[in-house]
Coordinates of C-alpha atoms in Angstrom, one line a residue:
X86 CA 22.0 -2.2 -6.8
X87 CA 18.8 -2.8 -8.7
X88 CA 20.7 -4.5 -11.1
X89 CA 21.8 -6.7 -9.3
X90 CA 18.8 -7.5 -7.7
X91 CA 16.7 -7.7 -11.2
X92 CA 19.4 -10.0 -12.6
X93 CA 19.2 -12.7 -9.5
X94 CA 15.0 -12.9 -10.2
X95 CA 14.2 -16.0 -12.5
X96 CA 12.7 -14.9 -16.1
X97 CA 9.2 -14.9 -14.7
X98 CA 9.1 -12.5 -11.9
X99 CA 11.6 -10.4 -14.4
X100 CA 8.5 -9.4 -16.4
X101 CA 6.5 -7.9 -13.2
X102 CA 9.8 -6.4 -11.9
X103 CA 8.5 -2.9 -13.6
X104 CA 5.9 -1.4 -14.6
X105 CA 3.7 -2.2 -17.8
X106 CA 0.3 -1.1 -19.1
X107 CA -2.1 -2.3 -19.6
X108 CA -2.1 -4.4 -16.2
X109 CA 0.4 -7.8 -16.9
X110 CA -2.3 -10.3 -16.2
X111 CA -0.8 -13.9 -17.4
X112 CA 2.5 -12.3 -16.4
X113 CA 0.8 -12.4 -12.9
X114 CA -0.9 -15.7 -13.5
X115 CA 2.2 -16.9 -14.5
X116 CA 3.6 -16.0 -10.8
X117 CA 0.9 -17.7 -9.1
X118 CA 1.4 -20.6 -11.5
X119 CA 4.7 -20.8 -9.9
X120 CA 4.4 -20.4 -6.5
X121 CA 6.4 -22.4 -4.6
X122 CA 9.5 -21.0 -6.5
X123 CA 7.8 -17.0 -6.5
X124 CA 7.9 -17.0 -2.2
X125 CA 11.2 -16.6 -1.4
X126 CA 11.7 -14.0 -3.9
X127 CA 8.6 -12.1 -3.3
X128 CA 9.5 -12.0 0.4
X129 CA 13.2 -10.9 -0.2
X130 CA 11.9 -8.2 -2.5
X131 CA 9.7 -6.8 0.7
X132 CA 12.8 -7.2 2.9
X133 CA 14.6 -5.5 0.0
X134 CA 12.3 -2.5 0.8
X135 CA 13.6 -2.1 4.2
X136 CA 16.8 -2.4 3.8
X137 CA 17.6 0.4 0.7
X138 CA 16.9 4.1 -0.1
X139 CA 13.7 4.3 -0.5
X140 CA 14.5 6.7 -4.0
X141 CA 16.8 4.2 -4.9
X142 CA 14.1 1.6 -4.4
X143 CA 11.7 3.9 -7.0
X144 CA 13.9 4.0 -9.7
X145 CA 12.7 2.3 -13.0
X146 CA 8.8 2.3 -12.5
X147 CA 10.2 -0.6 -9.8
X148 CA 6.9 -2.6 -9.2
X149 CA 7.7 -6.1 -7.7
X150 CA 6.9 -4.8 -4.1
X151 CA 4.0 -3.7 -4.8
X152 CA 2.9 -7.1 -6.4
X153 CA 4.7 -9.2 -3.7
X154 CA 1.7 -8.1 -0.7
X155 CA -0.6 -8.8 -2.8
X156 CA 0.4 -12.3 -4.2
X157 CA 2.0 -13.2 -0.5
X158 CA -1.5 -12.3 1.1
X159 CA -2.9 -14.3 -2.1
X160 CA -1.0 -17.4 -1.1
X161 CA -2.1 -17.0 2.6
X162 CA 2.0 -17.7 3.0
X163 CA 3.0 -17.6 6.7
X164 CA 6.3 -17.4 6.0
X165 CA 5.9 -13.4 5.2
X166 CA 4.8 -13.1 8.7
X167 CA 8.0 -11.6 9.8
X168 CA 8.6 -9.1 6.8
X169 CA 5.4 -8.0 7.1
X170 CA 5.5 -7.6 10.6
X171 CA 8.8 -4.7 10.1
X172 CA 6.7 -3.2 7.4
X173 CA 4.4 -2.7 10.0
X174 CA 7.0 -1.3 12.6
X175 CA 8.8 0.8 9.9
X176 CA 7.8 4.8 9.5
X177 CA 9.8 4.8 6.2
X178 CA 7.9 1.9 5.0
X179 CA 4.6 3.2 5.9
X180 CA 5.6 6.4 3.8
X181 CA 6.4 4.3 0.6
X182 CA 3.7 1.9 0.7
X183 CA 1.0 4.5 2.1
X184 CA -1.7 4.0 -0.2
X185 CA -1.8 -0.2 0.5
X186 CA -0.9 0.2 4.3
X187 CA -4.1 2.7 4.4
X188 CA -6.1 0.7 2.1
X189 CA -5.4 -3.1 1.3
X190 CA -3.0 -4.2 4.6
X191 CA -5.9 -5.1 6.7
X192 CA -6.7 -7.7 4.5
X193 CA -3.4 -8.3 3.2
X194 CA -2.5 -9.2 6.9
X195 CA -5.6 -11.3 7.8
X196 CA -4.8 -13.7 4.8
X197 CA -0.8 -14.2 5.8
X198 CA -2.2 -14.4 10.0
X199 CA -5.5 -16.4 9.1
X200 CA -4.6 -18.6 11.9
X201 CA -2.8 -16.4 14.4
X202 CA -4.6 -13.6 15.8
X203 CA -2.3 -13.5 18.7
X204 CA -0.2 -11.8 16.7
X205 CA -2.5 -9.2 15.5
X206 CA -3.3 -8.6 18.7
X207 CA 0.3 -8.1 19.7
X208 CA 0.8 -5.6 16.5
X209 CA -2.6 -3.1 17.4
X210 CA -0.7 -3.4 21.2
X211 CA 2.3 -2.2 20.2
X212 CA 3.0 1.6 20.2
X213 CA 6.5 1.0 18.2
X214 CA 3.7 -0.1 15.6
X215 CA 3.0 2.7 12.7
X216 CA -0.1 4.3 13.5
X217 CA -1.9 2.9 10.0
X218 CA -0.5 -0.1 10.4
X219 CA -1.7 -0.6 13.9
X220 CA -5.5 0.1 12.4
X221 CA -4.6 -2.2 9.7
X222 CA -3.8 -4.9 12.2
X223 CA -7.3 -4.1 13.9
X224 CA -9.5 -4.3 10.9
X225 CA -7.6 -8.0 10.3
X226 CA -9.2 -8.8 13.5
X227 CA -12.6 -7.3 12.0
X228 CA -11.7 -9.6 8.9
X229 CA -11.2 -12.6 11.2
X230 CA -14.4 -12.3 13.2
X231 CA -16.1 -11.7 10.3
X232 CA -14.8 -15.1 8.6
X233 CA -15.7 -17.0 11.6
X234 CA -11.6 -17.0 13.4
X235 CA -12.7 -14.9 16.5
X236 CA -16.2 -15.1 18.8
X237 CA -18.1 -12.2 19.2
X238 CA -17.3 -12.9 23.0
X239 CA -13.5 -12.8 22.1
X240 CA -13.4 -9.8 20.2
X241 CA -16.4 -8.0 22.1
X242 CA -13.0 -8.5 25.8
X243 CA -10.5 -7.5 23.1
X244 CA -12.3 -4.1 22.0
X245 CA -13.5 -3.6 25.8
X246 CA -9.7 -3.6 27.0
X247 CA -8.5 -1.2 24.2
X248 CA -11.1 1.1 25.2
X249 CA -10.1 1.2 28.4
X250 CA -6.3 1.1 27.9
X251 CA -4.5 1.4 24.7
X252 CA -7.0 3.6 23.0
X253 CA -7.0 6.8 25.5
X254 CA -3.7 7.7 24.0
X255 CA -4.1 5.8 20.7
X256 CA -3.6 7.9 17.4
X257 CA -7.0 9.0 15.8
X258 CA -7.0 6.4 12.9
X259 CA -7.1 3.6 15.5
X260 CA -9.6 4.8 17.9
X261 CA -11.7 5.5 14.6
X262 CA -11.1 1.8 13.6
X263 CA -11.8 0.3 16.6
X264 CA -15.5 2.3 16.8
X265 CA -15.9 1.0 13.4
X266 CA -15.6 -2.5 14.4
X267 CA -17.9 -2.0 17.4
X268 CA -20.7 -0.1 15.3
X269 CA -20.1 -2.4 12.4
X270 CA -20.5 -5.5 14.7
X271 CA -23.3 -3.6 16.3
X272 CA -21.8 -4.0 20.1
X273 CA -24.0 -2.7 22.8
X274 CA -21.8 -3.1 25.3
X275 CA -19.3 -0.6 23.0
X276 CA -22.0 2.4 23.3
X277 CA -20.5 3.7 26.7
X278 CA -17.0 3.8 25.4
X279 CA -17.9 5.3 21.8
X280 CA -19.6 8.0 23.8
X281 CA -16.0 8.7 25.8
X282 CA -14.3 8.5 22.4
X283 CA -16.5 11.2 21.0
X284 CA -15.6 13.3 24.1
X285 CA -11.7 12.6 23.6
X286 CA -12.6 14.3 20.0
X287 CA -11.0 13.6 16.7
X288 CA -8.9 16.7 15.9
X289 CA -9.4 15.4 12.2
X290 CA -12.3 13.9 11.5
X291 CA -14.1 10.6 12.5
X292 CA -15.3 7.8 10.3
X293 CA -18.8 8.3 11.3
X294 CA -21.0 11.0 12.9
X295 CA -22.3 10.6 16.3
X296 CA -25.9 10.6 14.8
X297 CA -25.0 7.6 12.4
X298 CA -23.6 5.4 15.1
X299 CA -26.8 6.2 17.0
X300 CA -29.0 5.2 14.1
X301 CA -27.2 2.3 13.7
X302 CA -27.9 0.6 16.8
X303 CA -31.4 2.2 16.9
X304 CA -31.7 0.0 13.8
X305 CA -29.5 -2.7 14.5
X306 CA -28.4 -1.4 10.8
X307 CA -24.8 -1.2 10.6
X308 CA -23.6 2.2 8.8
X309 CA -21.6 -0.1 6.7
X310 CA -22.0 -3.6 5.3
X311 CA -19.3 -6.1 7.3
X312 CA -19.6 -8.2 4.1
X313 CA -17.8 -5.2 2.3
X314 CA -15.8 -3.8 5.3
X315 CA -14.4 -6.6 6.7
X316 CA -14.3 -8.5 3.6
X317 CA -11.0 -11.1 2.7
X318 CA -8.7 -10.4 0.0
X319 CA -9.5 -10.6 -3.4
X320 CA -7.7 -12.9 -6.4
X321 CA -5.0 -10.7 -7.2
X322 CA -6.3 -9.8 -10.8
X323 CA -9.3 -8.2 -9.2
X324 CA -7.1 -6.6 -6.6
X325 CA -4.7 -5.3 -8.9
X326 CA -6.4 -4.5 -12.3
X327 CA -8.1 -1.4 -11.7
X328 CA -5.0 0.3 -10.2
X329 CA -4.8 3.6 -12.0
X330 CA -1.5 3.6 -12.6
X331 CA -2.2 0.7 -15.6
X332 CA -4.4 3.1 -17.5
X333 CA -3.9 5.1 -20.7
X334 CA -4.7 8.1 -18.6
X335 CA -1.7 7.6 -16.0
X336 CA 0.2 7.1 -18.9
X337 CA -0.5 10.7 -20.5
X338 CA 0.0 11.9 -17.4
X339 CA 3.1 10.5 -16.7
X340 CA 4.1 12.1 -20.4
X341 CA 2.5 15.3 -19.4
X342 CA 4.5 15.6 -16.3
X343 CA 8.0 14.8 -17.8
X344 CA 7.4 17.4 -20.8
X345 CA 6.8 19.9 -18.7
X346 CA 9.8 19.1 -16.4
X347 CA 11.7 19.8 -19.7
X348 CA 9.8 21.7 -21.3
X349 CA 12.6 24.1 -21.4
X350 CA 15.6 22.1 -22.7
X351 CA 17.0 23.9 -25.6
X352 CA 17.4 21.5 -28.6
X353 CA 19.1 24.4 -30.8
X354 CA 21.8 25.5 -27.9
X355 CA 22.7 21.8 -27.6
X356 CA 23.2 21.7 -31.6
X357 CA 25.0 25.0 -31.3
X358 CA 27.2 22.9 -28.2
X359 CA 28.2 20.0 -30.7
X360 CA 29.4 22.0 -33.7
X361 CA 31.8 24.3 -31.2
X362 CA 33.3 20.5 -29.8
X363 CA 31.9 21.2 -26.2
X364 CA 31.2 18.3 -24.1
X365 CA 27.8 17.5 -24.8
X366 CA 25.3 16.5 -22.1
X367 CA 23.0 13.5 -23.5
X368 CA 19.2 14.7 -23.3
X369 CA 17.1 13.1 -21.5
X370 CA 15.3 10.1 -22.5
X371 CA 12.4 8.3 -21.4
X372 CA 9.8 5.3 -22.0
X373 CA 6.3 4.5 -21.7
X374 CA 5.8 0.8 -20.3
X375 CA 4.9 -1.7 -22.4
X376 CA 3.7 -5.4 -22.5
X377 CA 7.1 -6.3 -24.0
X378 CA 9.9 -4.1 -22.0
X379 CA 10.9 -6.5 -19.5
X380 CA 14.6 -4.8 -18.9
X381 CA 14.2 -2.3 -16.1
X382 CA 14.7 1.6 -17.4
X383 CA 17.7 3.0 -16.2
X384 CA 17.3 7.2 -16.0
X385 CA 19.3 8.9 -17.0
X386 CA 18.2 12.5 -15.6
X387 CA 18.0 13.1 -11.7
X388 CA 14.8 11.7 -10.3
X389 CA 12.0 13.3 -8.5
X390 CA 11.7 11.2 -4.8
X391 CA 8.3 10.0 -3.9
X392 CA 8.8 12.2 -0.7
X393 CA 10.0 14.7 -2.4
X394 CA 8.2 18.5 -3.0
X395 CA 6.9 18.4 -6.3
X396 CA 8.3 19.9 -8.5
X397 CA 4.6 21.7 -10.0
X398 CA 4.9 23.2 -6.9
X399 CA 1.6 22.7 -5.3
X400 CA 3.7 22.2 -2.1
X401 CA 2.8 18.2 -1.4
X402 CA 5.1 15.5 -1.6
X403 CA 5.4 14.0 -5.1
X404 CA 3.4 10.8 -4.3
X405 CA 0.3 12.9 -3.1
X406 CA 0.5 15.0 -5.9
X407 CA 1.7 14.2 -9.7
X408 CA 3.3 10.8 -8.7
X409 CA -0.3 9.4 -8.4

């Protein structure tokens, strides 16, 4: 139970346990402060993710995960190696955390593998691997050469052999990442196999247009700057901070959202329910985060699932629609 969980936390990962606006900064300081004693904690609440319903999971404005891949990749700890590495192979875990698989994981992964690209290697290899986390696990390698971890001779053989293997039946984000790396890294020897990619097709839509990549060699001008691309993770504050979800305008639409969900409950019927001596069913309450409520918020109305239809009915799961 989440409870349960909350209760076994030590006081100062207690205050990050849910969310609070504006963003908790010496509550996250305090965390890093404390390392040594935040690890174990921070890793069991990523293998906590794995292990219960996911809904279950989202209750309370629960945000310790969330924090935990940030301040493990901060900490460069190589004992998250493992958790992170079932993340990677988990669907349901690529659903929940979509927006930092898609977005922060590369880097998040290059910190916690700085010295093992073997097993980055072995992740973008493996087909049991989700198909964003796969790309994630590629553009750690991107990170890696970058920083000076991988030649250009080794990653120039690794690219070569997914080209010629892995890729031909890779999902599209991959294949996209891996022409990013070659383009980005300006790779001659890449132009051949971008060329076959291109005439694969991308039933979506590919990073970059066939005319960029060109220009970009032509130019030795790379579409995008590696220094931005392939860049390591940030201190957490700067990582964190600008998350929308700390800002006054989540907040009114988190309000927004909730009265209209109720907009309909009928404060005179309930009245009317009390004076006849019916059982009367509690209204439902909720709170706005704060700097000061620590306590996680137990709901007391049925709650909307991040992969849920939402309930505005535009017909996209909660988390892609009002949720974000």
């Amino acid at each position: 139970m989440p409870l349960e969980f909350y209760e076994s936390l030590p006081d100062f990962l207690q205050k990050i346990y849910s969310l609070k606006r504006p963003y908790p900064a010496d509550d996250i300081q305090a965390v890093i402060d404390r390392k040594d004693e935040a690890i174990p904690h921070l890793i069991k609440a990523l293998e906590r993710s794995l292990l219960e319903d996911p809904d279950e999971l989202f209750e309370d404005d629960y945000m310790l995960h969330f924090y935990a891949f940030y301040l493990l990749g901060h900490f460069k700890e190589t004992s998250a190696r493992t958790v992170l590495s079932k993340i990677a192979h988990s669907q349901e875990a690529e659903d929940e955390f979509d927006d930092i698989i898609s977005e922060g994981f590369d880097k998040i992964l290059a910190a916690c593998f700085f010295d093992s690209p073997l097993e980055l290697y072995a992740l973008v290899d493996d087909d049991g691997v989700t198909e964003y986390s796969r790309s994630a696990a590629l553009g750690a390698i991107g990170i890696l050469h970058h920083h000076k971890q991988i030649s250009r001779d080794i990653l120039t053989s690794y690219l070569d052999s997914l080209y010629t293997s892995t890729l031909k039946d890779a999902p599209e984000v991959l294949r996209n990442t891996a022409i990013q790396l070659s383009t980005s890294f300006l790779i001659e020897e890449h132009i051949p196999h971008i060329k076959d990619q291109y005439e694969i097709g991308f039933p979506f839509m590919p990073f970059y247009s066939q005319e960029q990549i060109e220009e970009a060699f032509q130019k030795k001008d790379p579409i995008d700057s590696p220094d931005n691309t392939f860049r390591l993770l940030k201190h957490p504050h700067e990582e964190l901070s600008t998350w929308h979800c700390f800002t006054e305008a989540s907040a009114k639409k988190e309000k927004e959202f909730y009265d209209e969900i109720f907009k309909d409950t009928d404060l005179d019927e309930d009245k009317d329910l009390e004076e006849d001596n019916f059982d009367e069913e509690p209204l439902p309450t909720f709170s706005t985060p704060t700097e000061t409520s620590n306590q996680p918020f137990i709901r007391d109305t049925p709650k909307v699932g991040r992969n849920d239809p939402c309930p505005c009915g535009s017909g996209k799961k909660y988390k892609k629609c009002c949720d974000k």
